[in-house]
Amino acid sequence: MSGTMSPRQASAAVLVGLLAAVSLGLITILSVWKLKQFKYGLKINETGGAMFYGMLLGLIVRCLSFDRGVHVENMESVCSCGALNSTPYIFMVNISSHGHCYRQDLNQRCPPISTPHMDIFDLEVLFNLFLPPIIFHGAYTLNQKRFIGNLGSVLTFAFLGTIISCMTIGACVYGFTRLMVLLGRAADGDFSLTDCLLFGAIMSATDPVSVLGLLSELRVDLDLHTLLFGESVLNDAVAIVLTHAIYTYSQMGAGHTFDPPAFLHSVCYFLGVLAGSLLLGFIFTVITALLTKFTRLHESPLLETSVLFLLSWSSFLSAEASGLSGIVAMLFCGLSQARYTIHNLSSEGRTRTKQLFEVFNFLGEIFIFSYMGYVLLMFPDHVFKALFISGAFLSIFISRACNVYPLSFLLNLGRTNKIPSAYQHFMMFAGLRGAVALSLAVRDTSTEVRRTILTTTLLLVCFTIWVLGTAAEPMLRHLNIRVGVDAEENPEEDLPFERRPPTRTPPTLPAPVPSSPPSRLFHLLIWPHSYLHTVNGTRSGQLPGVMRPEGQTE
Amino acid sequence: MSGTMSPRQASAAVLVGLLAAVSLGLITILSVWKLKQFKYGLKINETGGAMFYGMLLGLIVRCLSFDRGVHVENMESVCSCGALNSTPYIFMVNISSHGHCYRQDLNQRCPPISTPHMDIFDLEVLFNLFLPPIIFHGAYTLNQKRFIGNLGSVLTFAFLGTIISCMTIGACVYGFTRLMVLLGRAADGDFSLTDCLLFGAIMSATDPVSVLGLLSELRVDLDLHTLLFGESVLNDAVAIVLTHAIYTYSQMGAGHTFDPPAFLHSVCYFLGVLAGSLLLGFIFTVITALLTKFTRLHESPLLETSVLFLLSWSSFLSAEASGLSGIVAMLFCGLSQARYTIHNLSSEGRTRTKQLFEVFNFLGEIFIFSYMGYVLLMFPDHVFKALFISGAFLSIFISRACNVYPLSFLLNLGRTNKIPSAYQHFMMFAGLRGAVALSLAVRDTSTEVRRTILTTTLLLVCFTIWVLGTAAEPMLRHLNIRVGVDAEENPEEDLPFERRPPTRTPPTLPAPVPSSPPSRLFHLLIWPHSYLHTVNGTRSGQLPGVMRPEGQTE
């Protein structure tokens, strides 16, 4: 009715957009679910399906609006306003009998002309709304015991691995850009090393959303799950901060030569943002934990859930607003909420929180990926550079290999439960890229180089999600890795590995004993539970004083 | 991080807005919950609290931005562009060395100059996002058995009552506007009768959100609950369509004299929109019911919940997009989903759906009301007309009395279980106004009359929510109406009234036998269940073939 009563086209556009999103979501859910029921059908998951339908919609909209492009040619008739010597705040234009007012403020100003005026703003809003619950859900439902057990390896892959990956992709792509210059496909100086490293950092973010989709679909062995998912979640944090550090470095004018002060500044920035975001996420957990411990909030599961949801989301928003990384803050908030706050919730509150985030995660995933597919086809200024794209495709495999195999070898020297080679092959294979890589690539599309990066990122995201994502199940079978493990209902989860009943495929990983026991400082960080969580023996049926990680209580 | 990497102020503004909303939500939840714990404290509910904090935020923002108003004075320096004879699509301005591009499209065009360029667009987005789950939740959790039992009365109050209310308020306010003309406070012709009737229609929408908040807080007797809530939900539908019909009538140039063709057109429009919206809501229910009946969607509660959520939301969006009333469609969709689809869901899916909508409802309510408080203080063009406001205050009481007492008297002639006078007094009292009235008032603020209406509506909403909402509990005690009834856990719900155990205050209403049994046609409409819901005896523990309304299965 809003459309007709007073013709607010803006509101109508939002309405149509929402309707399109909801319809895409429905079609994705139903068709992917139907596809999964065929035994020999395509084992595509929701992210891939959503992206496909998004692209289809983009194609349709593009075809339909093709002949409407004539509007833009009006530009020539615009006269110059010589009397203006500053940017006006309000801009009034008298055209025939209508008065129009163009206001330049935070909301209604177009980006500078050189930037393609596309739905990038919308995409950021979408990320602000849907990424936090997805990241939170991933961290919140991560099996805490396994995570702590594999923490050393996860951190190694996430930190060292991401830096290796960034360097390798950067070097490899830089090689290809030199080849482009040699072949005359690009001018010398078009692509600096910093640009290539930036691309490397962007492409190092393996996507927790699609990796999680893949893993929970196949329900692989819990240790492999923890390694892969823990890595993909934490390396986002590293990749985001790394991208920003490289960006800062290049902004400081150090494009082509090495500039030690700028480099030092970037490194400090990297560490500062990382530490700040971790701290912020933890602060919000402390607030939630204290609030749920010392008040009678647990009497109303609805309030518990709402407060937990709002406080966790606040950690993301505060971090973004204060120039830190929201995803890192949200991630650490999720991890620590699952460690401390969850024990203070009533059992209904616990289930509700999990289910709420599950729905948000599921729908958010679908919306984000369908929108990504849509943007891929609707973005008007794609720059396809065949050599750059081939270089990028090659580099992500090389970098993944340089990341997984050497690090696994090094880790296996210290681990009592080695990472078997089958796992290494699968980890090499499972580096899907997704929303975070895109959100990094989309943030600056002002130059041709940046638009080349965006186009290439979109293509790589599509490729990894569709090809690698669909091939994951046959790959697992081929590698003899057991699937169909249920993380929550697994009765033998607490048993040592040797005493577990045999499963479909023979287990290949020994008992999950922490390979390198966490240090004393780390202990203090990870187990200050007596201050933050009550054990609530009476409420959840546990014995008071016994600390039980989340995976066991559920 | 988005703020610093490439300075997207738009995204930053969204971020700050979200952070403010989340913080307001948290403060509201915690402070209202704390207030409720004091025995003799203020029994304010979340809607009132949210509105208060929203106003507080508005006050702070207003004070802080007071000295920034200087920007606007730039307006004089704008030169006229004589060469333009049509509205340009893209507007380029060269100012010093920067090029700026003002694009006029769906998203970036300011409203015409006469309209105050305020957050009205945001408000509509907010309504599109949060009103549907609130309305759906209300309809979905309505006790079906009682609703059917009291349907005749509810429909009478909703249809006849709203029309009476609209006429009375219109007449009363028209009287006051004549007084204003007599006293020289307004020019003759400022307020037409149609304007007054429009205000009457806007103010006839008693708010299901705040009424529900009040009722579930106090847990009043189920029949009173059904009467009040059913009325407030259905009369929204009537008030919305009525407002639109009057608007159409006034648009047809029939402002001051009675114009039979325009009137007939409006009446047809009223009936058409109402019927169309009902039908659309029902169509989406049929799709959901068939989908959940004939597929194995119930194997995954997550999918069930997502599909139900998306399909129900679609009914709202489709109705709005096709010029019908989204709220009416959503309402009927909720009612019919609870009647048919719910029986096809797995028991986990049922709980999940309810809990999901409960959270959405709770948070949406808080966001909407805090935003309403914020708008009240931030809207720059309030028009306070003391006489109009006093007339409006008086009229809502008169109209409510003209609505409740005569209709109750008429209904009691036919009902076997009479509506006792205590209930009538409370119904008279519980006509809270809220989000729907505001959403109607905000849709057109182009003239001074419309802005007077908006200001008055905001004041009335505040008054009814704070004063009437807070006084409801003492009022109930004074009227000896029993409170503390739990709709879901009430063991004696199925017993005839005489056999119920005595409660705190003596019951005053006889057994809930349907006073006027629904007609045969109505029966066909309400009970075609064999086609739409499986009874799933095996799944939910019921006997196959037995139709049980929702209230009993839970």
mmCIF file with all atom_site columns, N, CA, C and O in Angstrom, chain A residues 1 6 8 11 22 33 75 79 81 100-101 103 109-110 124 240 314 324 352 358 443, chain B residues 1 6 8 11 22 33 79 81 92 100-101 103 109-110 124 240 303 314 324 352 358 443:
data_model
loop_
_atom_site.group_PDB
_atom_site.id
_atom_site.type_symbol
_atom_site.label_atom_id
_atom_site.label_alt_id
_atom_site.label_comp_id
_atom_site.label_asym_id
_atom_site.label_entity_id
_atom_site.label_seq_id
_atom_site.pdbx_PDB_ins_code
_atom_site.Cartn_x
_atom_site.Cartn_y
_atom_site.Cartn_z
_atom_site.occupancy
_atom_site.B_iso_or_equiv
_atom_site.pdbx_formal_charge
_atom_site.auth_seq_id
_atom_site.auth_comp_id
_atom_site.auth_asym_id
_atom_site.auth_atom_id
_atom_site.pdbx_PDB_model_num
ATOM 1   N N  . MET A 1 1   ? 0.809  -1.188  0.000   1.00 0.00 ? 1   MET A N  1
ATOM 2   C CA . MET A 1 1   ? 0.000  0.000   0.000   1.00 0.00 ? 1   MET A CA 1
ATOM 3   C C  . MET A 1 1   ? 0.857  1.258   0.000   1.00 0.00 ? 1   MET A C  1
ATOM 4   O O  . MET A 1 1   ? 0.462  2.308   -0.482  1.00 0.00 ? 1   MET A O  1
ATOM 5   N N  . SER A 1 6   ? 1.310  7.352   -1.064  1.00 0.00 ? 6   SER A N  1
ATOM 6   C CA . SER A 1 6   ? 2.125  8.486   -1.490  1.00 0.00 ? 6   SER A CA 1
ATOM 7   C C  . SER A 1 6   ? 3.310  7.838   -2.188  1.00 0.00 ? 6   SER A C  1
ATOM 8   O O  . SER A 1 6   ? 4.010  7.026   -1.590  1.00 0.00 ? 6   SER A O  1
ATOM 9   N N  . ARG A 1 8   ? 6.163  6.699   -2.797  1.00 0.00 ? 8   ARG A N  1
ATOM 10  C CA . ARG A 1 8   ? 7.537  6.670   -2.329  1.00 0.00 ? 8   ARG A CA 1
ATOM 11  C C  . ARG A 1 8   ? 8.267  5.561   -3.051  1.00 0.00 ? 8   ARG A C  1
ATOM 12  O O  . ARG A 1 8   ? 8.246  4.411   -2.643  1.00 0.00 ? 8   ARG A O  1
ATOM 13  N N  . SER A 1 11  ? 10.845 3.490   -0.980  1.00 0.00 ? 11  SER A N  1
ATOM 14  C CA . SER A 1 11  ? 10.287 2.427   -0.177  1.00 0.00 ? 11  SER A CA 1
ATOM 15  C C  . SER A 1 11  ? 9.871  1.256   -1.059  1.00 0.00 ? 11  SER A C  1
ATOM 16  O O  . SER A 1 11  ? 10.070 0.094   -0.702  1.00 0.00 ? 11  SER A O  1
ATOM 17  N N  . VAL A 1 22  ? 13.712 -12.664 -0.479  1.00 0.00 ? 22  VAL A N  1
ATOM 18  C CA . VAL A 1 22  ? 12.942 -13.724 0.162   1.00 0.00 ? 22  VAL A CA 1
ATOM 19  C C  . VAL A 1 22  ? 12.627 -14.837 -0.847  1.00 0.00 ? 22  VAL A C  1
ATOM 20  O O  . VAL A 1 22  ? 12.757 -16.031 -0.544  1.00 0.00 ? 22  VAL A O  1
ATOM 21  N N  . TRP A 1 33  ? 17.389 -28.586 -1.310  1.00 0.00 ? 33  TRP A N  1
ATOM 22  C CA . TRP A 1 33  ? 16.907 -29.686 -0.474  1.00 0.00 ? 33  TRP A CA 1
ATOM 23  C C  . TRP A 1 33  ? 16.391 -30.828 -1.351  1.00 0.00 ? 33  TRP A C  1
ATOM 24  O O  . TRP A 1 33  ? 16.608 -32.006 -1.071  1.00 0.00 ? 33  TRP A O  1
ATOM 25  N N  . MET A 1 75  ? 23.318 13.474  -19.392 1.00 0.00 ? 75  MET A N  1
ATOM 26  C CA . MET A 1 75  ? 24.407 14.172  -18.727 1.00 0.00 ? 75  MET A CA 1
ATOM 27  C C  . MET A 1 75  ? 24.871 15.426  -19.456 1.00 0.00 ? 75  MET A C  1
ATOM 28  O O  . MET A 1 75  ? 25.230 16.410  -18.844 1.00 0.00 ? 75  MET A O  1
ATOM 29  N N  . CYS A 1 79  ? 24.144 22.036  -17.155 1.00 0.00 ? 79  CYS A N  1
ATOM 30  C CA . CYS A 1 79  ? 24.929 23.258  -17.310 1.00 0.00 ? 79  CYS A CA 1
ATOM 31  C C  . CYS A 1 79  ? 25.881 23.428  -16.142 1.00 0.00 ? 79  CYS A C  1
ATOM 32  O O  . CYS A 1 79  ? 25.714 22.821  -15.094 1.00 0.00 ? 79  CYS A O  1
ATOM 33  N N  . CYS A 1 81  ? 27.604 25.491  -13.053 1.00 0.00 ? 81  CYS A N  1
ATOM 34  C CA . CYS A 1 81  ? 27.202 26.528  -12.113 1.00 0.00 ? 81  CYS A CA 1
ATOM 35  C C  . CYS A 1 81  ? 28.446 27.290  -11.696 1.00 0.00 ? 81  CYS A C  1
ATOM 36  O O  . CYS A 1 81  ? 29.121 26.925  -10.737 1.00 0.00 ? 81  CYS A O  1
ATOM 37  N N  . HIS A 1 100 ? 13.150 20.414  -7.218  1.00 0.00 ? 100 HIS A N  1
ATOM 38  C CA . HIS A 1 100 ? 13.837 19.236  -6.713  1.00 0.00 ? 100 HIS A CA 1
ATOM 39  C C  . HIS A 1 100 ? 14.961 19.674  -5.801  1.00 0.00 ? 100 HIS A C  1
ATOM 40  O O  . HIS A 1 100 ? 15.606 20.677  -6.039  1.00 0.00 ? 100 HIS A O  1
ATOM 41  N N  . CYS A 1 101 ? 15.179 18.912  -4.803  1.00 0.00 ? 101 CYS A N  1
ATOM 42  C CA . CYS A 1 101 ? 16.191 19.270  -3.819  1.00 0.00 ? 101 CYS A CA 1
ATOM 43  C C  . CYS A 1 101 ? 17.174 18.117  -3.718  1.00 0.00 ? 101 CYS A C  1
ATOM 44  O O  . CYS A 1 101 ? 16.788 17.001  -3.370  1.00 0.00 ? 101 CYS A O  1
ATOM 45  N N  . ARG A 1 103 ? 20.163 16.824  -1.714  1.00 0.00 ? 103 ARG A N  1
ATOM 46  C CA . ARG A 1 103 ? 20.831 17.148  -0.467  1.00 0.00 ? 103 ARG A CA 1
ATOM 47  C C  . ARG A 1 103 ? 22.098 16.324  -0.359  1.00 0.00 ? 103 ARG A C  1
ATOM 48  O O  . ARG A 1 103 ? 22.107 15.137  -0.627  1.00 0.00 ? 103 ARG A O  1
ATOM 49  N N  . ARG A 1 109 ? 24.499 11.358  -0.746  1.00 0.00 ? 109 ARG A N  1
ATOM 50  C CA . ARG A 1 109 ? 25.482 11.827  -1.690  1.00 0.00 ? 109 ARG A CA 1
ATOM 51  C C  . ARG A 1 109 ? 26.040 10.660  -2.483  1.00 0.00 ? 109 ARG A C  1
ATOM 52  O O  . ARG A 1 109 ? 26.358 9.613   -1.946  1.00 0.00 ? 109 ARG A O  1
ATOM 53  N N  . CYS A 1 110 ? 26.153 10.858  -3.786  1.00 0.00 ? 110 CYS A N  1
ATOM 54  C CA . CYS A 1 110 ? 26.722 9.806   -4.609  1.00 0.00 ? 110 CYS A CA 1
ATOM 55  C C  . CYS A 1 110 ? 28.219 9.720   -4.353  1.00 0.00 ? 110 CYS A C  1
ATOM 56  O O  . CYS A 1 110 ? 28.846 10.703  -3.988  1.00 0.00 ? 110 CYS A O  1
ATOM 57  N N  . GLU A 1 124 ? 27.678 -3.663  1.878   1.00 0.00 ? 124 GLU A N  1
ATOM 58  C CA . GLU A 1 124 ? 28.263 -3.475  3.204   1.00 0.00 ? 124 GLU A CA 1
ATOM 59  C C  . GLU A 1 124 ? 27.202 -3.565  4.292   1.00 0.00 ? 124 GLU A C  1
ATOM 60  O O  . GLU A 1 124 ? 27.455 -4.106  5.364   1.00 0.00 ? 124 GLU A O  1
ATOM 61  N N  . ILE A 1 240 ? 41.896 -10.194 7.125   1.00 0.00 ? 240 ILE A N  1
ATOM 62  C CA . ILE A 1 240 ? 41.285 -8.863  7.160   1.00 0.00 ? 240 ILE A CA 1
ATOM 63  C C  . ILE A 1 240 ? 42.292 -7.820  7.641   1.00 0.00 ? 240 ILE A C  1
ATOM 64  O O  . ILE A 1 240 ? 42.486 -6.775  7.019   1.00 0.00 ? 240 ILE A O  1
ATOM 65  N N  . SER A 1 314 ? 26.652 -6.235  19.503  1.00 0.00 ? 314 SER A N  1
ATOM 66  C CA . SER A 1 314 ? 27.314 -4.986  19.874  1.00 0.00 ? 314 SER A CA 1
ATOM 67  C C  . SER A 1 314 ? 28.818 -5.087  19.725  1.00 0.00 ? 314 SER A C  1
ATOM 68  O O  . SER A 1 314 ? 29.472 -4.116  19.357  1.00 0.00 ? 314 SER A O  1
ATOM 69  N N  . LEU A 1 324 ? 38.220 -0.984  14.429  1.00 0.00 ? 324 LEU A N  1
ATOM 70  C CA . LEU A 1 324 ? 38.829 -2.310  14.574  1.00 0.00 ? 324 LEU A CA 1
ATOM 71  C C  . LEU A 1 324 ? 38.130 -3.281  13.628  1.00 0.00 ? 324 LEU A C  1
ATOM 72  O O  . LEU A 1 324 ? 37.294 -2.880  12.818  1.00 0.00 ? 324 LEU A O  1
ATOM 73  N N  . ARG A 1 352 ? 17.563 -22.236 22.848  1.00 0.00 ? 352 ARG A N  1
ATOM 74  C CA . ARG A 1 352 ? 17.017 -21.135 22.070  1.00 0.00 ? 352 ARG A CA 1
ATOM 75  C C  . ARG A 1 352 ? 18.110 -20.351 21.372  1.00 0.00 ? 352 ARG A C  1
ATOM 76  O O  . ARG A 1 352 ? 18.001 -20.011 20.200  1.00 0.00 ? 352 ARG A O  1
ATOM 77  N N  . GLU A 1 358 ? 21.269 -20.442 14.601  1.00 0.00 ? 358 GLU A N  1
ATOM 78  C CA . GLU A 1 358 ? 21.257 -21.400 13.493  1.00 0.00 ? 358 GLU A CA 1
ATOM 79  C C  . GLU A 1 358 ? 20.389 -20.863 12.349  1.00 0.00 ? 358 GLU A C  1
ATOM 80  O O  . GLU A 1 358 ? 20.792 -20.911 11.187  1.00 0.00 ? 358 GLU A O  1
ATOM 81  N N  . ARG A 1 443 ? 35.606 -3.303  -1.026  1.00 0.00 ? 443 ARG A N  1
ATOM 82  C CA . ARG A 1 443 ? 35.694 -2.064  -0.249  1.00 0.00 ? 443 ARG A CA 1
ATOM 83  C C  . ARG A 1 443 ? 36.312 -0.906  -1.010  1.00 0.00 ? 443 ARG A C  1
ATOM 84  O O  . ARG A 1 443 ? 36.113 0.240   -0.651  1.00 0.00 ? 443 ARG A O  1
ATOM 85  N N  . MET B 1 1   ? 36.078 -1.108  10.681  1.00 0.00 ? 1   MET B N  1
ATOM 86  C CA . MET B 1 1   ? 37.151 -0.968  9.719   1.00 0.00 ? 1   MET B CA 1
ATOM 87  C C  . MET B 1 1   ? 36.663 -0.320  8.437   1.00 0.00 ? 1   MET B C  1
ATOM 88  O O  . MET B 1 1   ? 37.409 0.351   7.744   1.00 0.00 ? 1   MET B O  1
ATOM 89  N N  . SER B 1 6   ? 38.164 2.817   3.244   1.00 0.00 ? 6   SER B N  1
ATOM 90  C CA . SER B 1 6   ? 37.808 3.810   2.241   1.00 0.00 ? 6   SER B CA 1
ATOM 91  C C  . SER B 1 6   ? 36.635 4.548   2.862   1.00 0.00 ? 6   SER B C  1
ATOM 92  O O  . SER B 1 6   ? 35.633 3.945   3.237   1.00 0.00 ? 6   SER B O  1
ATOM 93  N N  . ARG B 1 8   ? 33.737 5.470   3.662   1.00 0.00 ? 8   ARG B N  1
ATOM 94  C CA . ARG B 1 8   ? 32.334 5.390   3.261   1.00 0.00 ? 8   ARG B CA 1
ATOM 95  C C  . ARG B 1 8   ? 31.482 5.873   4.413   1.00 0.00 ? 8   ARG B C  1
ATOM 96  O O  . ARG B 1 8   ? 31.122 5.131   5.301   1.00 0.00 ? 8   ARG B O  1
ATOM 97  N N  . SER B 1 11  ? 28.077 4.017   5.003   1.00 0.00 ? 11  SER B N  1
ATOM 98  C CA . SER B 1 11  ? 28.169 2.770   5.750   1.00 0.00 ? 11  SER B CA 1
ATOM 99  C C  . SER B 1 11  ? 28.394 3.065   7.230   1.00 0.00 ? 11  SER B C  1
ATOM 100 O O  . SER B 1 11  ? 27.835 2.403   8.098   1.00 0.00 ? 11  SER B O  1
ATOM 101 N N  . VAL B 1 22  ? 20.869 -1.110  18.833  1.00 0.00 ? 22  VAL B N  1
ATOM 102 C CA . VAL B 1 22  ? 21.189 -2.252  19.686  1.00 0.00 ? 22  VAL B CA 1
ATOM 103 C C  . VAL B 1 22  ? 21.370 -1.809  21.138  1.00 0.00 ? 22  VAL B C  1
ATOM 104 O O  . VAL B 1 22  ? 20.870 -2.449  22.065  1.00 0.00 ? 22  VAL B O  1
ATOM 105 N N  . TRP B 1 33  ? 13.222 -4.763  32.818  1.00 0.00 ? 33  TRP B N  1
ATOM 106 C CA . TRP B 1 33  ? 13.222 -6.011  33.578  1.00 0.00 ? 33  TRP B CA 1
ATOM 107 C C  . TRP B 1 33  ? 13.556 -5.751  35.038  1.00 0.00 ? 33  TRP B C  1
ATOM 108 O O  . TRP B 1 33  ? 12.982 -6.342  35.948  1.00 0.00 ? 33  TRP B O  1
ATOM 109 N N  . CYS B 1 79  ? 22.967 28.603  -7.870  1.00 0.00 ? 79  CYS B N  1
ATOM 110 C CA . CYS B 1 79  ? 22.538 29.327  -9.052  1.00 0.00 ? 79  CYS B CA 1
ATOM 111 C C  . CYS B 1 79  ? 21.461 28.547  -9.795  1.00 0.00 ? 79  CYS B C  1
ATOM 112 O O  . CYS B 1 79  ? 21.293 27.350  -9.592  1.00 0.00 ? 79  CYS B O  1
ATOM 113 N N  . CYS B 1 81  ? 19.788 26.812  -13.081 1.00 0.00 ? 81  CYS B N  1
ATOM 114 C CA . CYS B 1 81  ? 20.256 26.204  -14.313 1.00 0.00 ? 81  CYS B CA 1
ATOM 115 C C  . CYS B 1 81  ? 19.179 26.373  -15.375 1.00 0.00 ? 81  CYS B C  1
ATOM 116 O O  . CYS B 1 81  ? 18.277 25.535  -15.503 1.00 0.00 ? 81  CYS B O  1
ATOM 117 N N  . MET B 1 92  ? 25.911 16.496  -12.546 1.00 0.00 ? 92  MET B N  1
ATOM 118 C CA . MET B 1 92  ? 27.323 16.643  -12.225 1.00 0.00 ? 92  MET B CA 1
ATOM 119 C C  . MET B 1 92  ? 27.644 18.094  -11.915 1.00 0.00 ? 92  MET B C  1
ATOM 120 O O  . MET B 1 92  ? 27.234 19.001  -12.624 1.00 0.00 ? 92  MET B O  1
ATOM 121 N N  . HIS B 1 100 ? 31.464 16.383  -8.337  1.00 0.00 ? 100 HIS B N  1
ATOM 122 C CA . HIS B 1 100 ? 30.446 15.686  -7.553  1.00 0.00 ? 100 HIS B CA 1
ATOM 123 C C  . HIS B 1 100 ? 29.327 15.262  -8.462  1.00 0.00 ? 100 HIS B C  1
ATOM 124 O O  . HIS B 1 100 ? 28.986 15.954  -9.416  1.00 0.00 ? 100 HIS B O  1
ATOM 125 N N  . CYS B 1 101 ? 28.759 14.151  -8.163  1.00 0.00 ? 101 CYS B N  1
ATOM 126 C CA . CYS B 1 101 ? 27.723 13.602  -9.019  1.00 0.00 ? 101 CYS B CA 1
ATOM 127 C C  . CYS B 1 101 ? 26.493 13.357  -8.182  1.00 0.00 ? 101 CYS B C  1
ATOM 128 O O  . CYS B 1 101 ? 26.522 12.578  -7.233  1.00 0.00 ? 101 CYS B O  1
ATOM 129 N N  . ARG B 1 103 ? 22.980 11.832  -8.243  1.00 0.00 ? 103 ARG B N  1
ATOM 130 C CA . ARG B 1 103 ? 22.225 10.962  -9.108  1.00 0.00 ? 103 ARG B CA 1
ATOM 131 C C  . ARG B 1 103 ? 20.796 10.901  -8.612  1.00 0.00 ? 103 ARG B C  1
ATOM 132 O O  . ARG B 1 103 ? 20.535 10.736  -7.423  1.00 0.00 ? 103 ARG B O  1
ATOM 133 N N  . ARG B 1 109 ? 17.285 10.171  -4.377  1.00 0.00 ? 109 ARG B N  1
ATOM 134 C CA . ARG B 1 109 ? 16.614 11.426  -4.619  1.00 0.00 ? 109 ARG B CA 1
ATOM 135 C C  . ARG B 1 109 ? 15.930 11.911  -3.357  1.00 0.00 ? 109 ARG B C  1
ATOM 136 O O  . ARG B 1 109 ? 15.264 11.166  -2.670  1.00 0.00 ? 109 ARG B O  1
ATOM 137 N N  . CYS B 1 110 ? 16.103 13.191  -3.103  1.00 0.00 ? 110 CYS B N  1
ATOM 138 C CA . CYS B 1 110 ? 15.434 13.747  -1.932  1.00 0.00 ? 110 CYS B CA 1
ATOM 139 C C  . CYS B 1 110 ? 13.949 13.866  -2.217  1.00 0.00 ? 110 CYS B C  1
ATOM 140 O O  . CYS B 1 110 ? 13.545 13.995  -3.371  1.00 0.00 ? 110 CYS B O  1
ATOM 141 N N  . GLU B 1 124 ? 9.734  3.631   7.238   1.00 0.00 ? 124 GLU B N  1
ATOM 142 C CA . GLU B 1 124 ? 8.995  2.653   6.438   1.00 0.00 ? 124 GLU B CA 1
ATOM 143 C C  . GLU B 1 124 ? 9.767  1.352   6.288   1.00 0.00 ? 124 GLU B C  1
ATOM 144 O O  . GLU B 1 124 ? 9.178  0.272   6.316   1.00 0.00 ? 124 GLU B O  1
ATOM 145 N N  . ILE B 1 240 ? -6.465 0.588   8.425   1.00 0.00 ? 240 ILE B N  1
ATOM 146 C CA . ILE B 1 240 ? -5.522 0.842   7.324   1.00 0.00 ? 240 ILE B CA 1
ATOM 147 C C  . ILE B 1 240 ? -6.275 1.028   6.015   1.00 0.00 ? 240 ILE B C  1
ATOM 148 O O  . ILE B 1 240 ? -6.058 1.999   5.284   1.00 0.00 ? 240 ILE B O  1
ATOM 149 N N  . LEU B 1 303 ? 14.803 -26.340 8.218   1.00 0.00 ? 303 LEU B N  1
ATOM 150 C CA . LEU B 1 303 ? 14.211 -26.020 6.919   1.00 0.00 ? 303 LEU B CA 1
ATOM 151 C C  . LEU B 1 303 ? 12.745 -25.631 7.078   1.00 0.00 ? 303 LEU B C  1
ATOM 152 O O  . LEU B 1 303 ? 12.284 -24.655 6.495   1.00 0.00 ? 303 LEU B O  1
ATOM 153 N N  . SER B 1 314 ? 6.736  -13.414 2.803   1.00 0.00 ? 314 SER B N  1
ATOM 154 C CA . SER B 1 314 ? 6.386  -13.143 1.409   1.00 0.00 ? 314 SER B CA 1
ATOM 155 C C  . SER B 1 314 ? 4.968  -12.626 1.283   1.00 0.00 ? 314 SER B C  1
ATOM 156 O O  . SER B 1 314 ? 4.688  -11.782 0.422   1.00 0.00 ? 314 SER B O  1
ATOM 157 N N  . LEU B 1 324 ? -1.826 -3.914  -2.072  1.00 0.00 ? 324 LEU B N  1
ATOM 158 C CA . LEU B 1 324 ? -2.798 -4.310  -1.046  1.00 0.00 ? 324 LEU B CA 1
ATOM 159 C C  . LEU B 1 324 ? -2.219 -3.976  0.331   1.00 0.00 ? 324 LEU B C  1
ATOM 160 O O  . LEU B 1 324 ? -1.179 -3.333  0.422   1.00 0.00 ? 324 LEU B O  1
ATOM 161 N N  . ARG B 1 352 ? 10.336 -24.317 17.553  1.00 0.00 ? 352 ARG B N  1
ATOM 162 C CA . ARG B 1 352 ? 11.291 -23.392 16.961  1.00 0.00 ? 352 ARG B CA 1
ATOM 163 C C  . ARG B 1 352 ? 10.608 -22.204 16.324  1.00 0.00 ? 352 ARG B C  1
ATOM 164 O O  . ARG B 1 352 ? 11.012 -21.054 16.520  1.00 0.00 ? 352 ARG B O  1
ATOM 165 N N  . GLU B 1 358 ? 8.843  -15.273 18.527  1.00 0.00 ? 358 GLU B N  1
ATOM 166 C CA . GLU B 1 358 ? 8.793  -14.596 19.816  1.00 0.00 ? 358 GLU B CA 1
ATOM 167 C C  . GLU B 1 358 ? 9.964  -13.616 19.948  1.00 0.00 ? 358 GLU B C  1
ATOM 168 O O  . GLU B 1 358 ? 9.787  -12.472 20.369  1.00 0.00 ? 358 GLU B O  1
ATOM 169 N N  . ARG B 1 443 ? 2.882  8.518   6.621   1.00 0.00 ? 443 ARG B N  1
ATOM 170 C CA . ARG B 1 443 ? 2.983  8.273   5.182   1.00 0.00 ? 443 ARG B CA 1
ATOM 171 C C  . ARG B 1 443 ? 2.856  9.515   4.329   1.00 0.00 ? 443 ARG B C  1
ATOM 172 O O  . ARG B 1 443 ? 3.292  9.535   3.197   1.00 0.00 ? 443 ARG B O  1
#
